[in-house]
Structure formats: structure tokens, C-alpha cells
Coordinates of C-alpha atoms in Angstrom, one line a residue:
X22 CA 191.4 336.5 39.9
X23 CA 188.0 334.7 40.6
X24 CA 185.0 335.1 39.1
X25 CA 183.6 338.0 41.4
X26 CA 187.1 340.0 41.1
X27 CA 187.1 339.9 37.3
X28 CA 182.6 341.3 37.7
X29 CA 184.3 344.5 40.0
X30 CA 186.4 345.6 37.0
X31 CA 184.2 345.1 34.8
X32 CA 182.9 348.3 34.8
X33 CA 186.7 350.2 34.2
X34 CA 187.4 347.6 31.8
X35 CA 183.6 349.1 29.9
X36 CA 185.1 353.0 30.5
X37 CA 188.5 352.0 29.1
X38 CA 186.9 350.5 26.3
X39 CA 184.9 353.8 25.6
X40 CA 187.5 355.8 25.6
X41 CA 189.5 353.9 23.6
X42 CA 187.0 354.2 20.6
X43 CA 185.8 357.7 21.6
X44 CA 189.2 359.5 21.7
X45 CA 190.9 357.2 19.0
X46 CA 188.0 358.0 16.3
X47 CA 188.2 361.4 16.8
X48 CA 192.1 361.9 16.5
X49 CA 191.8 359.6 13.4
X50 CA 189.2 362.6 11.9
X51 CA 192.1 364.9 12.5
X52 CA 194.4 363.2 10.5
X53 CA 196.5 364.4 7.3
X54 CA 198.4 361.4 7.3
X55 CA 197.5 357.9 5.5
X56 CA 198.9 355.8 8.0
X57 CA 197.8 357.5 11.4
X58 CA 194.6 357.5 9.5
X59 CA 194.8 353.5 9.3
X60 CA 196.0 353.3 12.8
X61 CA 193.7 355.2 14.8
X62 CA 190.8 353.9 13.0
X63 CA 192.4 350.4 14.3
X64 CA 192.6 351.2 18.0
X65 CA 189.1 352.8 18.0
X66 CA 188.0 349.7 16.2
X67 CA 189.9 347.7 18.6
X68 CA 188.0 349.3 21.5
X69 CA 184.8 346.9 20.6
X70 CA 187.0 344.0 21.5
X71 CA 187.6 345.3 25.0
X72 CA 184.1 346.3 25.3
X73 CA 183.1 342.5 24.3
X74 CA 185.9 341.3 27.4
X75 CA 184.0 343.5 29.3
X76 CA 180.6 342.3 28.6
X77 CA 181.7 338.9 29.7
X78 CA 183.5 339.9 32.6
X79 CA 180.4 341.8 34.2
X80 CA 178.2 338.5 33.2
X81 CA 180.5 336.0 34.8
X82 CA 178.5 336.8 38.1
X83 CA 175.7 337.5 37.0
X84 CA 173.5 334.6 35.3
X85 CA 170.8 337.3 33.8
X86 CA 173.3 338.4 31.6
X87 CA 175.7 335.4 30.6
X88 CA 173.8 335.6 27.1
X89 CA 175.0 338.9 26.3
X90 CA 178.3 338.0 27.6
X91 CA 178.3 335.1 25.1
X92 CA 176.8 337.1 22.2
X93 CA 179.9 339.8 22.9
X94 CA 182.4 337.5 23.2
X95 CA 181.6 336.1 20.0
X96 CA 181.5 339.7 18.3
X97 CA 185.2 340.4 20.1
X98 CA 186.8 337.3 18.4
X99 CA 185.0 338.0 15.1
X100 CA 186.1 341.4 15.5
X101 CA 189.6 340.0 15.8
X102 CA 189.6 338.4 12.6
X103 CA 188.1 340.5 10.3
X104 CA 189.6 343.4 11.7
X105 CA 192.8 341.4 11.3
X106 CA 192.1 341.2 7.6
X107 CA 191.1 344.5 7.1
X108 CA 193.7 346.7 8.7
X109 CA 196.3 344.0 7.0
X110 CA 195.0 345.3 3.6
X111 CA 195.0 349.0 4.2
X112 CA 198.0 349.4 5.9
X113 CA 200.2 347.1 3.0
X114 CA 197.6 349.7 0.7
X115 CA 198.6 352.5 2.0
X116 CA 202.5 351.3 1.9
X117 CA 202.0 350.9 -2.2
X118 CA 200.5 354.4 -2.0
X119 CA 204.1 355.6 0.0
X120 CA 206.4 353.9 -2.5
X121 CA 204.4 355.4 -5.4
X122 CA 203.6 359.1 -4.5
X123 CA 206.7 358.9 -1.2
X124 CA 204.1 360.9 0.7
X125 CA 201.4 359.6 2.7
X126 CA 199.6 363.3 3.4
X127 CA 196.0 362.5 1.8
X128 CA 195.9 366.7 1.2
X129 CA 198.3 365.8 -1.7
X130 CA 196.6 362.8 -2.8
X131 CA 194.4 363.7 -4.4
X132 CA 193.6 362.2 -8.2
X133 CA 194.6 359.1 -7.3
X134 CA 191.4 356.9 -8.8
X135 CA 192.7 358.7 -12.3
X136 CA 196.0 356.9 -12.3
X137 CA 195.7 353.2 -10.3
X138 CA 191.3 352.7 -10.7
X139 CA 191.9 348.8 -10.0
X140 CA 193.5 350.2 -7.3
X141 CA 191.8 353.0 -6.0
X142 CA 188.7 350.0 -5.9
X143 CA 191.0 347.8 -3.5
X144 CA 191.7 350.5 -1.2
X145 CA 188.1 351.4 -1.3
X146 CA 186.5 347.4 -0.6
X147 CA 189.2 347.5 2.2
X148 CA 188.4 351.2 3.9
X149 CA 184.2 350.0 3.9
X150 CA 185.4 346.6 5.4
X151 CA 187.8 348.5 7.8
X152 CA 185.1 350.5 8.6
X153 CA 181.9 347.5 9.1
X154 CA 180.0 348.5 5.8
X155 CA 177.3 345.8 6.1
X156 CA 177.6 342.9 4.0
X157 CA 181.4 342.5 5.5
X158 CA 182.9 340.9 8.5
X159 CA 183.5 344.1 10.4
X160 CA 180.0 344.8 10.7
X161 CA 178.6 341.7 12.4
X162 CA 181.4 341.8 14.9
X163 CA 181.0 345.2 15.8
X164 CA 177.1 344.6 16.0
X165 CA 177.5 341.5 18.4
X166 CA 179.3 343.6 20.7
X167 CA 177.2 345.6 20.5
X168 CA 174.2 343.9 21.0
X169 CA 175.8 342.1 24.0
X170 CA 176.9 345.3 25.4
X171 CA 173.6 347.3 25.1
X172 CA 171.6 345.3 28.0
X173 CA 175.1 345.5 30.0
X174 CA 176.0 348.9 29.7
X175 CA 173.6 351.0 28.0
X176 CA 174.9 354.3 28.8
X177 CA 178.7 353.3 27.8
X178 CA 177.9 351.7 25.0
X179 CA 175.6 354.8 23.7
X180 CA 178.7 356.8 23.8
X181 CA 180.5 354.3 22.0
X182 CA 178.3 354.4 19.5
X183 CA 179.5 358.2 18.8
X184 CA 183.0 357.1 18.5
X185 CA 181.8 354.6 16.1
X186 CA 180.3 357.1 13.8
X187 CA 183.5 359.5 14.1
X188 CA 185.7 356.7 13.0
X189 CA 183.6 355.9 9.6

């Protein structure tokens, strides 16, 4: 590709990314299962990485906006690695919950703070870091993408923002 190629799909590459974190956040609301749960959460979490590769894509032709391009890409690599960590940590959490209760269907879950508390706190600190409680790395990722995407693609990135709310 050259530089002007990779600007055209720049674009797709921004409605891709929105409805990766759009649809994904709302089938992880639907879910009964633990681990779908976890996974959807992941992809729609994933989608700010693509929407950062966007960002940078549309400002690799355009000088105006190779600032939010920078500020995005940042956001999607930090988003890598502390998405990484996080999603790491709740799906091995949500394998000790399978070998202890062999179900992962949260309507028969419930109680579970009673029995494991040290536990119950772990998968807590993980599900607010998996989800970008300020104060953890999930947050300033998914804000620098943010941020970089707002001037780029307002309207895209408002809609994202609803996917972003369905997923916490």
C-alpha cells in the first residue's frame, strides 16, 4: 500500500471497528455463560485497537491530524497490553470458577463471594481492569483512542462510545 491507499480505507477500517465494539458489547450483555461473557467483552474491547489503526491510517495523509493519529496509536498499543493482562486474569479466573463449581452459567453462581472472598476480590480487581475502571491501564488506553479518534471521526466514535458503556 502507500500512504494515500492505507487514508481511502481508513474510513471501513473506523466502521469495522464500530461494529466490532457495538455488536460484541451487546451479545456479551446477553450472556449466561462466564466465558462468552469474558470473550465478548474482549473483542468489543479489542475494537478500540482497530479504531486507534484507523485513526492513524486516515492521518497518514493528512498532516492536520498526524497528532491524533499518534495519540491513538499510543492508546491501541497500551490497549494491547493491559488488555493482555486483564483478559489473561479473568479468563484463567473464570477456569478456577469451572473446575470448582464444573459450570460456568453465572444464573447458578450465585453466592460465590460467601465461599472464595480472597477470591471473589481477584475476579473483581480484574473485571474493573477488564472493563477501564480509572486508576487502571484499561482506562487510559481506551481514552487515548479515544481522544485521537474524536477529532477523526466524531460521529463513529460517538457510537462507539455506546458499545463502550454496553460492555461495562
Amino acid at each position: 500500500f502507500f500512504p494515500q491507499q492505507a487514508a481511502n480505507f481508513a474510513p471501513i477500517l473506523a466502521v469495522l471497528a464500530l461494529a466490532g465494539i457495538v455488536f460484541t458489547a451487546f451479545s456479551a450483555y446477553g450472556q449466561n455463560d462466564f466465558k462468552r461473557l469474558v470473550a465478548y467483552s474482549s473483542v468489543s474491547h479489542m475494537g478500540f485497537v482497530l479504531m486507534g489503526i484507523a485513526v492513524a491510517a486516515a492521518a497518514v495523509g493528512n498532516p492536520e491530524w498526524k497528532q491524533f493519529g499518534i495519540i491513538a496509536t499510543n492508546g491501541a498499543v497500551l490497549q494491547m497490553f493491559a488488555h493482555g493482562l486483564s483478559a489473561a486474569a479473568m479468563f484463567a479466573l473464570v477456569g478456577v470458577v469451572y473446575e470448582r463449581a464444573h459450570t460456568r452459567d453465572l444464573n447458578q453462581l450465585g453466592g460465590l463471594w460467601k465461599v472464595m472472598p480472597i477470591y471473589g476480590g481477584i475476579l473483581v480487581f480484574s473485571a474493573m481492569a477488564n472493563l477501564g475502571l480509572p486508576g487502571l491501564a484499561g482506562f487510559p488506553a481506551e481514552f487515548q483512542v479515544v481522544s485521537g479518534a474524536w477529532p477523526v471521526f466524531t460521529f463513529i466514535t460517538a457510537l462507539g462510545m455506546i458499545g463502550l458503556l454496553m460492555t461495562g
